[in-house]
């Protein structure tokens, strides 16, 4: 059996997205900045895609900017808020310890440029509170950036409550909604967010297409200087096939959100129940306030990397920590922020499902995983010490 359970890393392009992309390569290939008919046909495609994002986010088309992906959207959002803060002499930014590196590393760069960053601790359930945000806000705070749903543990943050706190304090609020998009309803008015990032390849659209929503009152800082594309805020000829695929995928994901969540939640819960029945295994993040397809557990006494290789041999594609950190031996910053000790964080497994996963696949995963975990534990000197009492069990 071939099972793809790494949908938080990326997803398969849907038939709908592919069908929207295909004619853009050879039929609607004009440059949307050109005045002639082929150009204007491409411009119409671009406008239609922008309108789809605007409608589903409850925004205006003029508030939607296309980027090269979620990372660029995050960079541009943070740089925008920092530039606006700078003008008003406000150089303090609040974020969290479990953000994606596109946010964390941009914040590090801003620190080197003189900004002060407060990273909020992550409570044991993996859900940051609006109260934490409220007490961290200072008179010189120019931005709060809290991700909508975490990419490793899938926990969903109280974005509307945080938005209300920020609005009341007059502080800009950015949320990296890359993992939430297509799984959780997003209404930028209701949530009171000022800046929001999306990435098409996380909701069955193509890679290399991102969306940055910026409220009318927030003038974007340009990262890519060039032509007048995207109202002069993002130079470069627009990727019409990618943008059309992204819009079709987002429209479909929003339309099928409820039915997908109803389908996925019991599959997720069955995986969680089955995996946490393995001794010395713990679920990471709140069991309920998490994305419908996210499962993340730590198995004591094993290495996530070895687990992934054995799973891959059985045809199961999963992840340990985030794809960005795999290849390095550092345990996930998310699991450490959650309070897992290093040795426990190393034994993590993330299974992220999509509506394309079948119930039989869950049966198969639950059939093979306990055996793989025992096999790895039997070979592990650490497990030996845990079992003989030389080392205390941590979970
Ligand atoms: C994948 C991801 C990103 C980066 O998006 P890209 O389009 O791959 O650049 C940013 N934030 C989160 C939470 C993600 O999961």
Coordinates of C-alpha atoms and ligand atoms in Angstrom, one line a residue:
X1 CA 0.0 0.0 0.0
X2 CA 1.2 3.5 -0.8
X3 CA 0.0 6.0 1.8
X4 CA 0.7 9.7 1.7
X5 CA 0.3 11.1 5.2
X6 CA 2.5 14.2 5.0
X7 CA -0.1 16.8 3.8
X8 CA 1.2 19.4 6.2
X9 CA 4.5 19.4 4.2
X10 CA 2.7 19.6 0.9
X11 CA -0.4 18.3 -0.8
X12 CA -1.1 16.7 -4.2
X13 CA -2.5 19.2 -6.7
X14 CA -6.2 18.5 -7.1
X15 CA -7.9 17.7 -10.4
X16 CA -9.8 21.0 -10.1
X17 CA -6.6 23.0 -9.7
X18 CA -4.9 21.2 -12.5
X19 CA -7.8 21.8 -14.8
X20 CA -7.7 25.5 -14.0
X21 CA -4.0 25.7 -14.7
X22 CA -3.7 23.8 -17.9
X23 CA -5.3 26.3 -20.4
X24 CA -3.1 29.1 -18.9
X25 CA 0.0 27.6 -20.4
X26 CA -0.9 27.5 -24.0
X27 CA -4.2 29.4 -24.4
X28 CA -4.1 32.2 -21.8
X29 CA -0.4 32.8 -22.0
X30 CA -0.4 36.6 -22.5
X31 CA 1.3 38.9 -20.1
X32 CA -1.5 40.5 -18.0
X33 CA 0.3 43.8 -18.2
X34 CA 0.0 43.9 -22.0
X35 CA -2.8 46.0 -23.6
X36 CA -3.5 43.6 -26.4
X37 CA -6.2 40.9 -26.3
X38 CA -4.1 38.0 -25.2
X39 CA -2.7 40.2 -22.4
X40 CA -6.2 41.3 -21.4
X41 CA -7.5 37.7 -21.4
X42 CA -4.7 36.8 -18.9
X43 CA -5.5 39.9 -16.9
X44 CA -9.1 38.7 -16.6
X45 CA -7.9 35.3 -15.3
X46 CA -5.8 37.1 -12.7
X47 CA -8.7 39.3 -11.6
X48 CA -11.0 36.3 -11.3
X49 CA -8.4 34.5 -9.2
X50 CA -8.0 37.5 -6.9
X51 CA -11.8 37.8 -6.6
X52 CA -12.0 34.2 -5.5
X53 CA -9.5 34.7 -2.7
X54 CA -11.2 38.0 -1.7
X55 CA -14.7 36.3 -1.5
X56 CA -13.5 33.3 0.5
X57 CA -11.6 35.5 3.0
X58 CA -14.3 38.2 3.2
X59 CA -11.8 40.8 1.9
X60 CA -11.7 43.2 -1.1
X61 CA -9.8 42.1 -4.2
X62 CA -7.6 45.2 -3.7
X63 CA -6.4 43.7 -0.4
X64 CA -5.0 40.5 -2.0
X65 CA -1.4 40.3 -3.2
X66 CA 0.1 37.3 -4.9
X67 CA 3.6 36.2 -3.8
X68 CA 5.9 33.3 -4.5
X69 CA 4.7 31.4 -1.5
X70 CA 3.9 31.4 2.2
X71 CA 7.4 32.3 3.1
X72 CA 7.5 35.4 1.0
X73 CA 4.0 36.4 2.3
X74 CA 5.2 36.1 5.9
X75 CA 8.4 38.1 5.1
X76 CA 6.4 40.9 3.5
X77 CA 3.8 41.0 6.2
X78 CA 6.4 41.3 9.0
X79 CA 8.6 43.8 7.0
X80 CA 5.4 45.9 6.4
X81 CA 4.5 46.1 10.0
X82 CA 8.1 46.8 11.0
X83 CA 8.4 49.7 8.5
X84 CA 5.1 51.2 9.7
X85 CA 6.2 50.8 13.4
X86 CA 9.6 52.3 12.7
X87 CA 7.9 55.5 11.3
X88 CA 6.1 55.9 14.6
X89 CA 9.1 55.0 16.7
X90 CA 7.6 51.7 17.7
X91 CA 10.1 48.9 17.5
X92 CA 8.6 46.1 19.7
X93 CA 7.1 42.9 18.1
X94 CA 5.3 40.1 19.8
X95 CA 5.2 36.6 18.3
X96 CA 5.4 33.0 19.6
X97 CA 8.0 30.4 20.1
X98 CA 6.4 27.9 17.7
X99 CA 6.0 30.0 14.6
X100 CA 7.2 28.7 11.2
X101 CA 10.8 29.6 10.4
X102 CA 9.6 32.1 7.7
X103 CA 8.4 34.2 10.7
X104 CA 11.0 33.3 13.3
X105 CA 14.0 34.0 11.0
X106 CA 12.5 37.2 9.7
X107 CA 12.1 38.3 13.3
X108 CA 15.7 37.4 13.9
X109 CA 16.7 39.6 11.0
X110 CA 14.6 42.5 12.4
X111 CA 16.3 42.1 15.8
X112 CA 19.6 42.6 14.1
X113 CA 18.2 45.8 12.7
X114 CA 17.2 47.1 16.1
X115 CA 13.7 45.7 16.7
X116 CA 12.9 44.1 20.1
X117 CA 11.1 40.8 19.8
X118 CA 9.0 39.0 22.6
X119 CA 8.3 35.4 21.8
X120 CA 5.4 34.1 23.9
X121 CA 5.8 30.7 25.6
X122 CA 3.6 27.8 24.4
X123 CA 1.2 26.4 27.0
X124 CA 1.3 22.6 27.4
X125 CA -1.9 22.2 25.3
X126 CA -0.2 24.1 22.4
X127 CA -2.8 26.9 22.4
X128 CA -1.5 30.5 23.0
X129 CA -4.1 32.6 24.9
X130 CA -5.3 36.1 24.1
X131 CA -4.4 37.0 27.7
X132 CA -0.7 36.2 27.0
X133 CA -0.8 38.6 24.1
X134 CA -2.6 41.3 26.1
X135 CA 0.0 41.2 28.9
X136 CA 2.9 41.4 26.5
X137 CA 1.6 44.5 24.6
X138 CA 3.6 47.6 25.4
X139 CA 3.2 51.2 24.2
X140 CA 5.9 50.7 21.7
X141 CA 4.5 47.4 20.2
X142 CA 4.0 47.7 16.5
X143 CA 3.0 44.1 15.6
X144 CA 1.6 40.9 17.0
X145 CA 2.2 37.8 14.8
X146 CA 0.6 34.5 15.9
X147 CA 0.1 31.6 13.5
X148 CA -3.5 30.4 13.0
X149 CA -2.7 26.7 13.1
X150 CA 0.7 25.2 14.0
X151 CA 2.3 23.2 11.2
X152 CA 3.7 20.5 13.4
X153 CA 1.1 19.9 16.1
X154 CA -1.9 21.3 14.3
X155 CA -3.3 23.2 17.3
X156 CA -5.6 26.1 16.3
X157 CA -5.1 29.4 18.0
X158 CA -7.9 31.7 19.3
X159 CA -7.3 34.2 16.4
X160 CA -10.6 36.1 16.9
X161 CA -9.8 36.8 20.6
X162 CA -6.2 37.8 19.8
X163 CA -7.5 40.0 17.0
X164 CA -9.8 41.8 19.4
X165 CA -7.0 42.4 21.9
X166 CA -4.8 43.8 19.1
X167 CA -7.5 46.0 17.6
X168 CA -8.3 47.4 21.1
X169 CA -4.6 48.2 21.7
X170 CA -4.2 49.7 18.2
X171 CA -1.5 47.1 17.3
X172 CA -1.3 45.5 13.8
X173 CA -2.1 41.8 13.8
X174 CA -0.6 39.3 11.4
X175 CA -1.5 35.6 11.3
X176 CA 0.3 32.9 9.3
X177 CA -2.7 31.0 8.2
X178 CA -0.9 28.6 5.8
X179 CA -1.9 25.5 7.7
X180 CA -5.4 26.7 8.6
X181 CA -6.5 27.7 5.1
X182 CA -9.0 25.3 3.7
X183 CA -9.5 23.6 7.0
X184 CA -10.8 26.4 9.2
X185 CA -13.2 29.2 8.2
X186 CA -11.3 32.5 7.7
X187 CA -13.2 35.8 7.8
X188 CA -10.7 38.6 8.1
X189 CA -13.3 41.1 9.3
X190 CA -14.6 38.8 12.0
X191 CA -11.1 37.8 13.1
X192 CA -9.9 41.4 13.0
X193 CA -6.6 40.5 11.3
X194 CA -4.7 43.1 9.4
X195 CA -2.2 40.8 7.6
X196 CA -2.7 37.1 6.7
X197 CA -0.5 34.7 4.8
X198 CA -1.5 31.7 2.7
X199 CA 0.3 29.1 0.6
X200 CA -1.4 27.3 -2.3
X201 CA 0.6 24.0 -2.1
X202 CA -0.8 23.4 1.4
X203 CA -4.4 23.2 0.1
X204 CA -4.0 21.1 -3.1
X205 CA -2.8 24.0 -5.2
X206 CA 0.6 24.3 -6.9
X207 CA 3.9 25.1 -5.2
X208 CA 5.3 28.6 -5.6
X209 CA 2.1 30.6 -5.1
X210 CA 1.3 32.5 -1.9
X211 CA -1.2 35.1 -1.0
X212 CA -0.8 38.0 1.3
X213 CA -4.0 39.7 2.6
X214 CA -3.3 43.2 3.8
X215 CA -6.1 45.5 5.1
X216 CA -6.8 48.6 3.0
X217 CA -5.3 50.8 5.7
X218 CA -2.0 48.9 5.7
X219 CA 0.3 50.0 2.9
X220 CA 2.6 47.1 2.0
X221 CA 6.4 47.3 2.0
X222 CA 7.8 46.1 -1.3
X223 CA 10.3 43.2 -1.1
X224 CA 10.7 42.5 -4.9
X225 CA 11.3 45.7 -6.7
X226 CA 10.3 45.7 -10.4
X227 CA 7.4 46.5 -12.5
X228 CA 4.0 47.8 -11.5
X229 CA 2.5 44.4 -10.9
X230 CA 0.4 43.8 -7.8
X231 CA -0.2 47.6 -7.5
X232 CA 3.5 48.1 -7.4
X233 CA 3.9 46.1 -4.2
X234 CA 5.4 43.0 -5.8
X235 CA 7.4 43.2 -9.0
X236 CA 7.5 40.3 -11.5
X237 CA 5.2 39.0 -14.2
X238 CA 2.4 37.1 -12.5
X239 CA 2.4 33.3 -12.6
X240 CA -1.0 33.0 -14.2
X241 CA -1.2 29.2 -14.2
X242 CA -0.1 29.0 -10.6
X243 CA -2.4 31.7 -9.4
X244 CA -5.4 30.2 -11.3
X245 CA -4.6 26.8 -9.8
X246 CA -4.3 28.3 -6.4
X247 CA -7.7 30.1 -6.6
X248 CA -9.5 27.0 -7.9
X249 CA -7.9 24.9 -5.1
X250 CA -8.8 27.4 -2.4
X251 CA -12.4 27.8 -3.7
X252 CA -12.8 24.0 -3.6
X253 CA -11.1 23.7 -0.2
X254 CA -13.5 26.3 1.3
X255 CA -16.6 24.8 -0.3
X256 CA -15.7 21.3 1.0
X257 CA -14.3 22.3 4.3
X258 CA -17.1 21.1 6.5
X259 CA -17.6 17.8 4.8
X260 CA -13.8 17.2 4.8
X261 CA -13.6 18.0 8.5
X262 CA -16.5 15.6 9.3
X263 CA -14.7 12.9 7.3
X264 CA -11.2 13.5 8.7
X265 CA -11.9 14.1 12.4
X266 CA -12.9 10.5 13.2
X267 CA -9.9 9.1 11.2
X268 CA -7.6 11.4 13.1
X269 CA -9.1 10.4 16.4
X270 CA -8.8 6.7 15.5
X271 CA -5.1 7.2 14.8
X272 CA -4.6 9.1 18.0
X273 CA -6.3 6.5 20.1
X274 CA -4.4 3.7 18.4
X275 CA -1.0 5.3 18.6
X276 CA -1.3 6.5 22.2
X277 CA -2.3 3.0 23.2
X278 CA 1.4 2.1 22.5
X279 CA 3.2 2.3 25.9
X280 CA 5.2 5.4 26.7
X281 CA 3.7 7.4 23.8
X282 CA 2.2 10.9 24.2
X283 CA 0.1 13.1 22.0
X284 CA 1.5 16.5 21.2
X285 CA -1.0 19.4 21.4
X286 CA -4.6 19.5 22.5
X287 CA -6.7 16.5 21.3
X288 CA -9.7 18.6 20.2
X289 CA -8.4 22.1 19.3
X290 CA -6.3 20.8 16.4
X291 CA -6.7 20.6 12.7
X292 CA -8.9 17.7 11.6
X293 CA -6.1 15.9 9.8
X294 CA -3.2 16.4 12.3
X295 CA -1.7 13.7 14.5
X296 CA 1.6 14.3 16.3
X297 CA 3.0 11.9 18.9
X298 CA 6.2 11.3 20.7
X299 CA 7.4 7.7 21.2
X300 CA 9.9 7.4 24.1
X301 CA 13.2 5.7 23.4
X302 CA 13.3 6.0 19.6
X303 CA 14.6 8.3 16.9
X304 CA 12.0 9.9 14.6
X305 CA 14.4 9.6 11.6
X306 CA 14.7 5.8 11.9
X307 CA 11.0 5.5 12.3
X308 CA 10.4 7.5 9.1
X309 CA 12.7 5.3 7.1
X310 CA 11.0 2.1 8.3
X311 CA 7.6 3.6 7.6
X312 CA 8.8 4.6 4.1
X313 CA 9.8 1.0 3.5
X314 CA 6.2 0.0 4.3
X315 CA 4.9 2.6 1.8
X316 CA 3.9 5.2 4.4
X317 CA 5.1 8.8 3.9
X318 CA 5.1 10.7 7.2
X319 CA 7.3 13.3 8.9
X320 CA 9.1 13.9 12.1
X321 CA 9.2 17.5 13.3
X322 CA 8.9 19.7 10.3
X323 CA 10.3 19.0 6.8
X324 CA 12.4 22.1 7.1
X325 CA 14.3 20.8 10.1
X326 CA 14.6 17.2 8.8
X327 CA 18.2 16.5 7.8
X328 CA 19.4 18.3 10.9
X329 CA 19.7 16.6 14.2
X330 CA 18.2 19.4 16.2
X331 CA 14.9 18.4 17.7
X332 CA 11.8 20.4 16.6
X333 CA 11.6 23.9 18.1
X334 CA 7.9 23.4 18.3
X335 CA 8.1 20.3 20.5
X336 CA 10.8 21.9 22.7
X337 CA 8.5 25.0 23.1
X338 CA 5.7 22.7 24.1
X339 CA 8.0 21.5 27.0
X340 CA 9.0 18.1 25.6
X341 CA 12.6 17.2 26.8
X342 CA 15.1 16.8 24.0
X343 CA 15.2 13.0 24.2
X344 CA 11.4 12.8 23.9
X345 CA 11.2 15.4 21.1
X346 CA 13.6 13.3 19.0
X347 CA 11.0 10.5 18.9
X348 CA 8.2 12.5 17.2
X349 CA 6.0 11.4 14.4
X350 CA 3.6 13.7 12.5
X351 CA 0.9 12.1 10.3
X352 CA -1.1 14.7 8.4
X353 CA -4.1 13.5 6.5
X354 CA -6.1 15.0 3.7
X355 CA -9.6 14.0 2.3
X356 CA -7.7 11.8 -0.2
X357 CA -6.7 9.4 2.6
X358 CA -8.9 6.3 2.9
X359 CA -10.1 4.6 6.1
X360 CA -8.2 1.4 5.1
X361 CA -5.0 3.4 5.2
X362 CA -5.6 4.2 8.8
X363 CA -6.1 0.5 9.5
X364 CA -2.8 -0.3 7.8
X365 CA -0.9 2.4 9.6
X366 CA -2.2 1.1 12.9
X367 CA -1.3 -2.4 11.9
X368 CA 2.3 -1.8 11.1
X369 CA 3.3 1.1 13.5
X370 CA 3.3 -0.8 16.8
X371 CA 5.6 -3.4 15.4
X372 CA 8.1 -0.8 14.0
X373 CA 8.1 1.0 17.4
X374 CA 8.9 -2.2 19.3
X375 CA 11.5 -3.2 16.7
X376 CA 13.3 0.2 17.1
X377 CA 13.0 0.1 20.9
X378 CA 14.5 -3.4 21.0
X379 CA 17.5 -2.2 19.2
X380 CA 17.8 1.0 21.3
X381 CA 20.4 1.1 24.2
X382 CA 18.4 4.0 25.6
X383 CA 15.2 1.9 25.7
X384 CA 17.2 -0.8 27.5
X385 CA 18.2 1.7 30.2
X386 CA 14.6 2.9 30.5
X387 CA 13.3 -0.6 30.9
X388 CA 16.0 -1.7 33.4
X389 CA 15.3 1.4 35.5
X390 CA 18.8 2.9 34.9
X391 CA 17.0 6.0 33.5
X392 CA 13.6 7.3 34.5
X393 CA 10.8 7.2 32.0
X394 CA 9.8 10.7 31.0
X395 CA 6.5 9.7 29.4
Ligands
LIG1 C1 4.6 25.7 4.6 C2 4.4 26.8 5.5 C3 5.0 28.0 5.2 C4 5.8 28.3 4.0 O1 5.1 28.3 2.8 P1 5.8 28.1 1.4 O2 4.8 28.3 0.4 O3 6.3 26.7 1.4 O4 6.9 29.1 1.4 C5 4.8 29.1 6.1 N1 4.1 28.9 7.3 C6 3.6 27.7 7.6 C7 2.8 27.5 8.8 C8 3.7 26.6 6.7 O5 3.2 25.4 7.0

